[in-house]
GROMACS .gro file of C-alpha atoms in nm:
model
  439
    1MET     CA    1  -3.968  11.910   2.177
    2THR     CA    2  -3.848  12.241   2.172
    3ARG     CA    3  -3.502  12.337   2.072
    4TYR     CA    4  -3.388  12.646   2.222
    5GLN     CA    5  -3.102  12.823   2.070
    6ASN     CA    6  -2.899  13.125   2.085
    7CYS     CA    7  -2.931  13.436   1.802
    8SER     CA    8  -2.563  13.281   1.650
    9GLY     CA    9  -2.810  12.957   1.661
   10VAL     CA   10  -2.568  12.767   1.918
   11THR     CA   11  -2.812  12.514   2.041
   12ARG     CA   12  -2.858  12.450   2.432
   13ARG     CA   13  -2.700  12.032   2.284
   14ASN     CA   14  -2.423  12.173   2.139
   15CYS     CA   15  -2.315  12.389   2.431
   16LEU     CA   16  -2.281  12.053   2.622
   17GLN     CA   17  -2.136  11.896   2.370
   18VAL     CA   18  -1.809  12.167   2.376
   19GLY     CA   19  -1.854  12.202   2.722
   20LEU     CA   20  -1.819  11.797   2.805
   21GLY     CA   21  -1.543  11.806   2.513
   22GLY     CA   22  -1.334  12.120   2.658
   23PHE     CA   23  -1.382  11.868   2.994
   24PHE     CA   24  -1.233  11.544   2.878
   25SER     CA   25  -1.015  11.738   2.655
   26LEU     CA   26  -0.854  11.936   2.949
   27GLY     CA   27  -0.583  11.678   3.024
   28LEU     CA   28  -0.326  11.719   3.347
   29SER     CA   29  -0.390  12.039   3.419
   30GLY     CA   30  -0.765  12.021   3.445
   31ALA     CA   31  -0.724  11.660   3.643
   32LEU     CA   32  -0.503  11.930   3.914
   33ARG     CA   33  -0.712  12.152   3.938
   34ALA     CA   34  -1.042  11.906   4.019
   35ALA     CA   35  -0.757  11.741   4.327
   36ASP     CA   36  -0.675  12.045   4.411
   37ALA     CA   37  -1.045  12.105   4.482
   38SER     CA   38  -1.113  11.808   4.632
   39ARG     CA   39  -0.787  11.900   4.837
   40LEU     CA   40  -0.947  12.189   4.979
   41ILE     CA   41  -1.287  12.034   5.063
   42LYS     CA   42  -1.141  11.771   5.301
   43GLN     CA   43  -0.882  11.986   5.426
   44HIS     CA   44  -1.007  12.293   5.523
   45GLN     CA   45  -0.963  12.477   5.836
   46ALA     CA   46  -1.238  12.615   5.892
   47ASP     CA   47  -1.639  12.585   5.945
   48ALA     CA   48  -1.782  12.876   6.027
   49CYS     CA   49  -1.669  13.293   5.969
   50ILE     CA   50  -1.791  13.558   6.183
   51LEU     CA   51  -1.701  13.913   6.014
   52VAL     CA   52  -1.634  14.224   6.248
   53TRP     CA   53  -1.721  14.502   5.930
   54GLN     CA   54  -1.558  14.838   6.077
   55ASP     CA   55  -1.778  15.071   5.780
   56GLY     CA   56  -1.566  15.386   5.746
   57GLY     CA   57  -1.180  15.287   5.772
   58PRO     CA   58  -1.094  15.210   6.100
   59SER     CA   59  -0.709  15.377   6.241
   60HIS     CA   60  -0.431  15.124   6.175
   61TYR     CA   61  -0.231  15.362   6.429
   62GLU     CA   62  -0.450  15.329   6.711
   63THR     CA   63  -0.512  14.987   6.687
   64PHE     CA   64  -0.289  14.704   6.617
   65ASP     CA   65  -0.007  14.921   6.460
   66PRO     CA   66   0.139  15.236   6.633
   67LYS     CA   67   0.407  15.444   6.562
   68PRO     CA   68   0.509  15.548   6.931
   69ASP     CA   69   0.893  15.708   6.799
   70ALA     CA   70   0.718  15.843   6.509
   71PRO     CA   71   0.668  16.290   6.538
   72VAL     CA   72   0.365  16.408   6.772
   73GLU     CA   73   0.214  16.491   6.462
   74ILE     CA   74   0.212  16.122   6.328
   75ARG     CA   75   0.230  15.905   6.647
   76GLY     CA   76  -0.113  16.088   6.761
   77GLU     CA   77  -0.240  16.165   7.175
   78PHE     CA   78  -0.254  15.818   7.291
   79GLY     CA   79   0.064  15.518   7.361
   80THR     CA   80   0.144  15.156   7.368
   81ILE     CA   81   0.075  14.869   7.544
   82PRO     CA   82   0.275  14.519   7.572
   83THR     CA   83   0.077  14.196   7.440
   84ALA     CA   84   0.111  13.869   7.478
   85ILE     CA   85   0.381  13.839   7.254
   86PRO     CA   86   0.658  13.962   7.305
   87GLY     CA   87   0.811  14.219   7.129
   88VAL     CA   88   0.427  14.336   7.026
   89ARG     CA   89   0.268  14.653   7.074
   90PHE     CA   90  -0.085  14.730   7.041
   91SER     CA   91  -0.251  15.110   7.094
   92GLN     CA   92  -0.341  15.205   7.497
   93HIS     CA   93  -0.719  15.129   7.466
   94MET     CA   94  -0.664  14.770   7.288
   95LYS     CA   95  -0.618  14.640   7.651
   96ALA     CA   96  -0.840  14.292   7.608
   97THR     CA   97  -0.724  14.242   7.264
   98ALA     CA   98  -0.350  14.266   7.370
   99LYS     CA   99  -0.393  13.970   7.626
  100ILE     CA  100  -0.541  13.718   7.382
  101ALA     CA  101  -0.246  13.838   7.180
  102ASP     CA  102  -0.072  13.482   7.094
  103ARG     CA  103  -0.415  13.346   7.020
  104LEU     CA  104  -0.470  13.617   6.698
  105SER     CA  105  -0.257  13.686   6.404
  106ILE     CA  106  -0.223  14.080   6.295
  107VAL     CA  107  -0.179  14.154   5.910
  108ARG     CA  108  -0.027  14.479   5.921
  109SER     CA  109   0.051  14.468   5.587
  110ILE     CA  110  -0.240  14.488   5.313
  111ARG     CA  111  -0.246  14.782   5.051
  112HIS     CA  112  -0.465  14.855   4.764
  113ASP     CA  113  -0.556  15.185   4.508
  114GLN     CA  114  -0.940  15.198   4.633
  115GLY     CA  115  -0.871  15.506   4.838
  116ASN     CA  116  -1.288  15.574   4.863
  117HIS     CA  117  -1.574  15.436   5.084
  118GLY     CA  118  -1.741  15.261   4.783
  119ALA     CA  119  -1.400  15.146   4.662
  120GLY     CA  120  -1.290  15.003   4.899
  121ASN     CA  121  -1.589  14.840   5.024
  122HIS     CA  122  -1.597  14.662   4.716
  123TYR     CA  123  -1.202  14.530   4.689
  124MET     CA  124  -1.208  14.409   5.034
  125MET     CA  125  -1.563  14.267   5.082
  126THR     CA  126  -1.552  14.109   4.710
  127GLY     CA  127  -1.107  14.065   4.637
  128SER     CA  128  -1.285  14.204   4.336
  129PRO     CA  129  -1.175  14.588   4.284
  130PRO     CA  130  -1.449  14.779   4.109
  131ARG     CA  131  -1.477  14.773   3.720
  132ILE     CA  132  -1.592  15.150   3.710
  133PRO     CA  133  -1.467  15.449   3.921
  134VAL     CA  134  -1.767  15.510   4.165
  135GLY     CA  135  -1.834  15.764   4.460
  136CYS     CA  136  -1.746  15.772   4.797
  137GLY     CA  137  -2.056  15.662   4.935
  138ALA     CA  138  -2.187  15.459   4.676
  139PHE     CA  139  -2.288  15.123   4.758
  140VAL     CA  140  -2.200  14.869   4.471
  141SER     CA  141  -2.138  14.549   4.365
  142PHE     CA  142  -1.944  14.406   4.065
  143HIS     CA  143  -1.901  14.039   4.211
  144PRO     CA  144  -2.069  13.821   4.464
  145SER     CA  145  -1.900  13.934   4.824
  146MET     CA  146  -1.735  13.662   5.088
  147GLY     CA  147  -2.117  13.595   5.191
  148SER     CA  148  -2.264  13.545   4.883
  149VAL     CA  149  -1.978  13.236   4.795
  150VAL     CA  150  -1.956  13.088   5.053
  151SER     CA  151  -2.361  13.042   5.083
  152ALA     CA  152  -2.362  12.938   4.772
  153GLU     CA  153  -2.017  12.717   4.809
  154VAL     CA  154  -2.106  12.576   5.144
  155GLY     CA  155  -2.489  12.560   5.190
  156ALA     CA  156  -2.693  12.610   5.497
  157PRO     CA  157  -2.787  12.429   5.766
  158ALA     CA  158  -3.183  12.271   5.807
  159GLY     CA  159  -3.411  12.544   5.869
  160MET     CA  160  -3.171  12.855   5.882
  161PRO     CA  161  -3.002  13.101   5.575
  162ALA     CA  162  -2.655  13.063   5.518
  163TYR     CA  163  -2.532  13.365   5.531
  164PHE     CA  164  -2.666  13.631   5.758
  165SER     CA  165  -2.584  14.042   5.852
  166MET     CA  166  -2.595  14.229   6.177
  167PRO     CA  167  -2.745  14.532   6.172
  168SER     CA  168  -2.766  14.551   5.776
  169MET     CA  169  -2.611  14.471   5.459
  170SER     CA  170  -2.222  14.626   5.420
  171ARG     CA  171  -2.221  14.801   5.076
  172SER     CA  172  -2.080  14.536   4.894
  173GLY     CA  173  -2.216  14.254   5.059
  174GLY     CA  174  -2.434  14.080   4.824
  175PRO     CA  175  -2.474  13.833   4.599
  176ASN     CA  176  -2.437  14.001   4.254
  177PHE     CA  177  -2.459  13.741   3.955
  178LEU     CA  178  -2.509  13.415   4.238
  179GLY     CA  179  -2.864  13.498   4.224
  180ALA     CA  180  -3.097  13.639   4.512
  181LYS     CA  181  -3.133  13.338   4.695
  182TYR     CA  182  -2.764  13.389   4.832
  183ALA     CA  183  -2.751  13.741   4.985
  184PRO     CA  184  -2.782  13.750   5.346
  185PHE     CA  185  -3.086  13.718   5.582
  186VAL     CA  186  -3.066  14.047   5.743
  187VAL     CA  187  -3.139  14.119   6.102
  188PRO     CA  188  -3.196  14.460   6.185
  189ASP     CA  189  -3.335  14.436   6.561
  190ASN     CA  190  -3.105  14.469   6.825
  191PRO     CA  191  -3.049  14.203   7.040
  192ASN     CA  192  -2.940  14.425   7.360
  193SER     CA  193  -3.346  14.471   7.413
  194ASP     CA  194  -3.563  14.353   7.664
  195ASN     CA  195  -3.819  14.244   7.374
  196PHE     CA  196  -3.597  14.129   7.107
  197GLN     CA  197  -3.770  13.876   6.855
  198VAL     CA  198  -3.637  13.847   6.521
  199ARG     CA  199  -3.868  13.934   6.262
  200ASP     CA  200  -4.000  13.674   6.031
  201VAL     CA  201  -3.875  13.403   6.288
  202ALA     CA  202  -4.193  13.400   6.443
  203LEU     CA  203  -4.515  13.351   6.321
  204PRO     CA  204  -4.771  13.672   6.398
  205LYS     CA  205  -4.969  13.642   6.684
  206GLY     CA  206  -5.312  13.465   6.624
  207LEU     CA  207  -5.216  13.277   6.328
  208SER     CA  208  -5.106  12.888   6.422
  209GLU     CA  209  -4.909  12.632   6.238
  210ALA     CA  210  -5.174  12.469   5.997
  211LYS     CA  211  -5.315  12.799   5.910
  212PHE     CA  212  -4.998  12.921   5.785
  213SER     CA  213  -4.973  12.626   5.601
  214ASN     CA  214  -5.321  12.630   5.473
  215ARG     CA  215  -5.265  13.012   5.398
  216GLN     CA  216  -4.933  12.891   5.179
  217SER     CA  217  -5.112  12.649   4.991
  218ILE     CA  218  -5.335  12.902   4.886
  219ARG     CA  219  -5.060  13.083   4.749
  220GLN     CA  220  -4.861  12.837   4.513
  221GLN     CA  221  -5.185  12.743   4.405
  222ILE     CA  222  -5.289  13.132   4.272
  223ASP     CA  223  -4.910  13.207   4.214
  224ALA     CA  224  -4.945  12.992   3.860
  225LEU     CA  225  -4.767  13.215   3.646
  226LYS     CA  226  -4.488  12.992   3.512
  227ARG     CA  227  -4.105  13.066   3.617
  228PHE     CA  228  -3.859  13.019   3.386
  229ARG     CA  229  -3.538  12.865   3.551
  230ASP     CA  230  -3.283  12.933   3.332
  231GLU     CA  231  -3.040  13.144   3.514
  232ALA     CA  232  -2.998  13.314   3.232
  233ALA     CA  233  -3.357  13.434   3.266
  234ALA     CA  234  -3.282  13.576   3.588
  235ASP     CA  235  -3.674  13.575   3.657
  236PRO     CA  236  -3.736  13.763   3.955
  237LEU     CA  237  -4.002  13.585   4.045
  238VAL     CA  238  -3.817  13.227   4.123
  239ALA     CA  239  -3.600  13.490   4.335
  240VAL     CA  240  -3.972  13.583   4.478
  241ASP     CA  241  -4.026  13.186   4.547
  242GLU     CA  242  -3.690  13.151   4.737
  243PHE     CA  243  -3.746  13.437   4.938
  244TYR     CA  244  -4.079  13.266   5.000
  245ASP     CA  245  -4.003  12.931   5.091
  246GLN     CA  246  -3.705  13.076   5.328
  247GLY     CA  247  -3.907  13.277   5.517
  248GLN     CA  248  -4.155  12.981   5.565
  249GLN     CA  249  -3.903  12.757   5.670
  250LEU     CA  250  -3.738  13.039   5.917
  251MET     CA  251  -4.136  13.085   6.073
  252THR     CA  252  -4.122  12.712   6.135
  253SER     CA  253  -3.753  12.635   6.221
  254PRO     CA  254  -3.695  12.506   6.559
  255GLN     CA  255  -3.333  12.534   6.493
  256ALA     CA  256  -3.400  12.928   6.396
  257GLN     CA  257  -3.618  12.927   6.730
  258LYS     CA  258  -3.335  12.823   6.895
  259ALA     CA  259  -3.006  13.018   6.807
  260PHE     CA  260  -3.230  13.347   6.828
  261ASP     CA  261  -3.366  13.315   7.149
  262ILE     CA  262  -3.110  13.510   7.368
  263HIS     CA  263  -3.256  13.514   7.630
  264SER     CA  264  -3.168  13.219   7.718
  265GLU     CA  265  -2.784  13.313   7.745
  266PRO     CA  266  -2.760  13.325   8.124
  267GLU     CA  267  -2.654  13.723   8.259
  268GLU     CA  268  -2.263  13.656   8.329
  269THR     CA  269  -2.191  13.486   7.959
  270ARG     CA  270  -2.443  13.803   7.871
  271ALA     CA  271  -2.234  14.091   8.027
  272LYS     CA  272  -1.894  13.971   7.922
  273TYR     CA  273  -2.004  14.041   7.539
  274GLY     CA  274  -2.142  14.334   7.648
  275ARG     CA  275  -2.500  14.477   7.753
  276ASN     CA  276  -2.485  14.707   7.409
  277SER     CA  277  -2.631  14.650   7.074
  278PHE     CA  278  -2.239  14.545   6.919
  279GLY     CA  279  -2.214  14.327   7.237
  280GLN     CA  280  -2.499  14.078   7.184
  281ARG     CA  281  -2.462  14.074   6.844
  282ALA     CA  282  -2.149  13.888   6.848
  283LEU     CA  283  -2.277  13.705   7.102
  284LEU     CA  284  -2.559  13.620   6.813
  285ALA     CA  285  -2.329  13.543   6.594
  286ARG     CA  286  -2.157  13.254   6.833
  287ARG     CA  287  -2.523  13.082   6.862
  288LEU     CA  288  -2.601  13.140   6.456
  289VAL     CA  289  -2.255  12.908   6.457
  290GLU     CA  290  -2.403  12.685   6.689
  291ALA     CA  291  -2.637  12.640   6.458
  292GLY     CA  292  -2.448  12.545   6.156
  293VAL     CA  293  -2.470  12.896   6.030
  294PRO     CA  294  -2.137  12.915   5.768
  295PHE     CA  295  -2.072  13.303   5.723
  296ILE     CA  296  -2.203  13.595   6.004
  297THR     CA  297  -2.150  13.973   5.940
  298LEU     CA  298  -2.100  14.220   6.222
  299TYR     CA  299  -2.152  14.585   6.015
  300GLU     CA  300  -2.013  14.812   6.238
  301GLY     CA  301  -2.052  15.196   6.126
  302GLY     CA  302  -1.866  15.508   6.238
  303TRP     CA  303  -1.505  15.416   6.183
  304ASP     CA  304  -1.449  15.709   5.934
  305HIS     CA  305  -1.267  15.930   6.169
  306HIS     CA  306  -1.163  16.285   5.962
  307ARG     CA  307  -1.218  16.495   6.316
  308GLN     CA  308  -1.172  16.409   6.686
  309LEU     CA  309  -1.019  16.057   6.681
  310PHE     CA  310  -0.906  16.058   6.983
  311SER     CA  311  -1.173  16.202   7.191
  312ALA     CA  312  -1.431  15.889   6.969
  313PHE     CA  313  -1.183  15.658   7.057
  314ASP     CA  314  -1.185  15.705   7.449
  315LYS     CA  315  -1.535  15.638   7.439
  316LYS     CA  316  -1.598  15.388   7.170
  317LEU     CA  317  -1.252  15.176   7.109
  318PRO     CA  318  -1.305  14.971   7.467
  319PRO     CA  319  -1.633  14.849   7.471
  320HIS     CA  320  -1.559  14.762   7.036
  321GLU     CA  321  -1.274  14.545   7.170
  322GLN     CA  322  -1.356  14.412   7.479
  323THR     CA  323  -1.596  14.240   7.306
  324ILE     CA  324  -1.432  14.082   7.004
  325ALA     CA  325  -1.176  13.956   7.295
  326ALA     CA  326  -1.475  13.780   7.448
  327LEU     CA  327  -1.598  13.678   7.164
  328ILE     CA  328  -1.236  13.494   7.116
  329GLN     CA  329  -1.255  13.337   7.474
  330ASP     CA  330  -1.636  13.192   7.485
  331LEU     CA  331  -1.547  13.001   7.122
  332GLU     CA  332  -1.231  12.960   7.266
  333GLU     CA  333  -1.373  12.806   7.567
  334ARG     CA  334  -1.683  12.612   7.395
  335GLY     CA  335  -1.433  12.473   7.190
  336MET     CA  336  -1.531  12.642   6.858
  337LEU     CA  337  -1.246  12.867   6.793
  338GLU     CA  338  -1.037  12.604   6.609
  339ARG     CA  339  -1.324  12.543   6.388
  340THR     CA  340  -1.498  12.922   6.359
  341LEU     CA  341  -1.241  13.257   6.170
  342VAL     CA  342  -1.265  13.540   6.325
  343ILE     CA  343  -1.222  13.836   6.156
  344VAL     CA  344  -1.192  14.219   6.220
  345LEU     CA  345  -1.119  14.493   5.949
  346GLY     CA  346  -1.247  14.793   5.696
  347GLU     CA  347  -1.199  14.882   5.439
  348PHE     CA  348  -0.843  15.085   5.458
  349GLY     CA  349  -0.633  15.270   5.718
  350ARG     CA  350  -0.561  15.633   5.798
  351THR     CA  351  -0.334  15.942   5.688
  352PRO     CA  352  -0.016  15.895   5.850
  353LYS     CA  353  -0.044  16.291   5.917
  354ILE     CA  354  -0.337  16.396   6.185
  355ASN     CA  355  -0.579  16.693   5.993
  356LYS     CA  356  -0.644  16.964   6.141
  357ASP     CA  357  -0.929  16.857   6.236
  358GLY     CA  358  -0.794  16.604   6.503
  359GLY     CA  359  -0.843  16.326   6.267
  360ARG     CA  360  -0.684  16.120   5.973
  361ASP     CA  361  -0.858  16.067   5.649
  362HIS     CA  362  -0.849  15.814   5.401
  363TRP     CA  363  -0.538  15.623   5.348
  364ALA     CA  364  -0.528  15.270   5.170
  365ASN     CA  365  -0.131  15.236   5.139
  366ALA     CA  366  -0.184  15.053   5.458
  367MET     CA  367  -0.395  14.847   5.713
  368SER     CA  368  -0.411  14.600   5.985
  369VAL     CA  369  -0.644  14.293   5.985
  370MET     CA  370  -0.664  14.064   6.257
  371PHE     CA  371  -0.742  13.670   6.219
  372ALA     CA  372  -0.825  13.435   6.485
  373GLY     CA  373  -0.945  13.086   6.505
  374GLY     CA  374  -1.031  12.834   6.179
  375GLY     CA  375  -0.616  12.720   6.225
  376THR     CA  376  -0.487  13.024   6.264
  377PRO     CA  377  -0.143  13.010   6.369
  378GLY     CA  378  -0.186  13.282   6.703
  379GLY     CA  379   0.105  13.506   6.819
  380GLN     CA  380   0.246  13.657   6.537
  381VAL     CA  381   0.169  13.980   6.306
  382ILE     CA  382   0.234  13.962   6.011
  383GLY     CA  383   0.406  14.213   5.765
  384ALA     CA  384   0.484  14.558   5.850
  385THR     CA  385   0.442  14.911   5.753
  386ASP     CA  386   0.752  15.176   5.735
  387ARG     CA  387   0.849  15.374   6.013
  388GLN     CA  388   0.572  15.634   6.040
  389GLY     CA  389   0.285  15.432   5.906
  390HIS     CA  390   0.322  15.543   5.572
  391SER     CA  391   0.250  15.233   5.317
  392ALA     CA  392   0.298  14.867   5.341
  393VAL     CA  393   0.668  14.746   5.314
  394ASP     CA  394   0.746  14.450   5.441
  395ARG     CA  395   0.532  14.164   5.289
  396VAL     CA  396   0.263  14.325   5.084
  397LEU     CA  397  -0.020  14.204   5.020
  398ALA     CA  398  -0.402  14.309   4.841
  399PRO     CA  399  -0.736  14.188   4.880
  400GLU     CA  400  -0.747  13.920   4.685
  401ASN     CA  401  -0.475  13.708   4.893
  402PHE     CA  402  -0.707  13.873   5.230
  403VAL     CA  403  -0.963  13.708   5.046
  404SER     CA  404  -0.860  13.405   4.879
  405THR     CA  405  -0.699  13.316   5.247
  406VAL     CA  406  -1.143  13.318   5.372
  407TYR     CA  407  -1.210  13.066   5.087
  408ARG     CA  408  -0.939  12.818   5.191
  409LYS     CA  409  -0.989  12.802   5.527
  410LEU     CA  410  -1.380  12.725   5.437
  411GLY     CA  411  -1.278  12.451   5.166
  412ILE     CA  412  -1.354  12.652   4.871
  413ASP     CA  413  -1.130  12.695   4.587
  414PRO     CA  414  -1.087  13.077   4.503
  415ASN     CA  415  -0.978  12.940   4.181
  416LYS     CA  416  -1.273  12.823   4.093
  417ILE     CA  417  -1.398  12.917   3.782
  418VAL     CA  418  -1.794  12.996   3.759
  419HIS     CA  419  -2.011  13.142   3.464
  420THR     CA  420  -2.254  13.446   3.470
  421PRO     CA  421  -2.574  13.427   3.389
  422GLU     CA  422  -2.467  13.528   3.043
  423GLY     CA  423  -2.236  13.256   3.041
  424ARG     CA  424  -1.901  13.497   3.072
  425PRO     CA  425  -1.667  13.270   3.293
  426VAL     CA  426  -1.506  13.419   3.620
  427THR     CA  427  -1.297  13.293   3.867
  428TYR     CA  428  -1.358  13.409   4.202
  429VAL     CA  429  -1.041  13.574   4.273
  430THR     CA  430  -0.836  13.688   4.018
  431ASN     CA  431  -0.492  13.615   4.210
  432PRO     CA  432  -0.591  13.308   4.386
  433GLU     CA  433  -0.262  13.290   4.669
  434PRO     CA  434  -0.366  13.294   5.012
  435ILE     CA  435  -0.166  13.487   5.311
  436SER     CA  436   0.095  13.153   5.413
  437GLU     CA  437   0.148  13.218   5.738
  438LEU     CA  438  -0.214  13.229   5.801
  439MET     CA  439  -0.289  12.870   5.714
   0.00000   0.00000   0.00000
C-alpha cells in the first residue's frame, strides 16, 4: 500500500491520529464551539442573500446619511426628505426607499482603513483586509468572498449553482483557497433584452439531449488522465471536471430553465422593477431565490463620482433606488422577505468636502449600508457619523462585523476554522462578532 508523507516524514495516518487526538482533547471549549455551530444552523434567520454591490463607493451624504445642517461645501446641492422612521431623513432622491424605511435597517457607522477600490472591495467583500498593499484598480483575492463561503457551507439547490453574480464578478468575489467549484456563476447577458437567454443554460441548436449525453460520455472516455483528488494537490483538471459537470447540469436542469425564463413574468411586475438592465437583474435575482439559490450578487458599477456627482445622481439614483424598493416589496408580498436578506453597499463612502470638480473622493472613515429582510428588525438606524459626516463616531463597526452578520444570518459560523490546501488553519472572519441590532 502506498504511504503518503510530507517532507518531515509525517504520514497521513499520523495526521489523522493527531487530528482525532486534538478533537478528543478539545474539552469544554471545543464542545461549546460545536454546540454554537449547531445552534447557528438550527436558528439561522435567512435562507438566501441578495447583495447589491455599488462598485466605486456610493456617497453616504447623497443617500442614507445627509447632513442638512453642515456648510454647503459639505452638505452639497441636495435637500432631504422624511422617511417612514420618525425623525430620520434620507437624501432627496431616496423617495422609494424612504417610504419603506420601516422595513429597513440603515447602518451609518461602518469604517475601515482601506481607501482605494482594490483594497476596499476586498475588505468589505471578504471581511478580511488585504495582506499586502494593493493598487486602487486591483482585482485581488487573499480570502474567500461571502458568496463563495455561502456556496461552500450552504450548498447548491438541485440543478443549480449556489452562487450567482450578475453581470460580472466583483473584484474580490472569488473563492480563493476554497477552490474553483465555489466561484460564482456569472450571467453577463442583459435580461431586459427581448431575446435574453442565459448562455450555458440551453442546449445548442440542433443538439438533442440524447446526442448531448452521448458526447458527454465520449468526453469522459477520452479524458482519462489521472486526477489528484487531494486538495493540497490543487489539480486544475479536477476544477475543469467540476465546471463540465455544472454546465451539463445547467443545460438539462428544468429548475434552471424555469428560473431564467424572465419572459414569463407579467409585464406589470417587470415594469415595477424598472425596464432597464439593473431592474431586470434584480427581478432575476428574486427568481433565483425562489429556485433555492442562496447567494446572488448584483454587481453595479459607476459609483466612483470624483466629478459632477450631483448631475450624475439626478439621473442614476432615482431608477436605481426604485428597483431596490420594488425588490423588497415584491419579496414581502410573496412571503419571501422574512427569509431573504437584501443588502446594499459599496466599498466605502465619500469625502466630506466637495472637490473642485463638483464630486467627492474616496473616504473609508464613514459609509452607510442598507439591510432588509432575513429576520432583520426594520425601522432602525444603527450608529452615527459626526455632524459633518466626517467619521463614524457612535457604535463604530468594522467590515468584520458586517460579514459576520451575513454569515450568522445564513447559519454559518464566522469563527469556523477551515484549512487551506496547504493545511494552514484560518477562520472565515477574525472578529466573529455580528451587529447585534440586526439579529
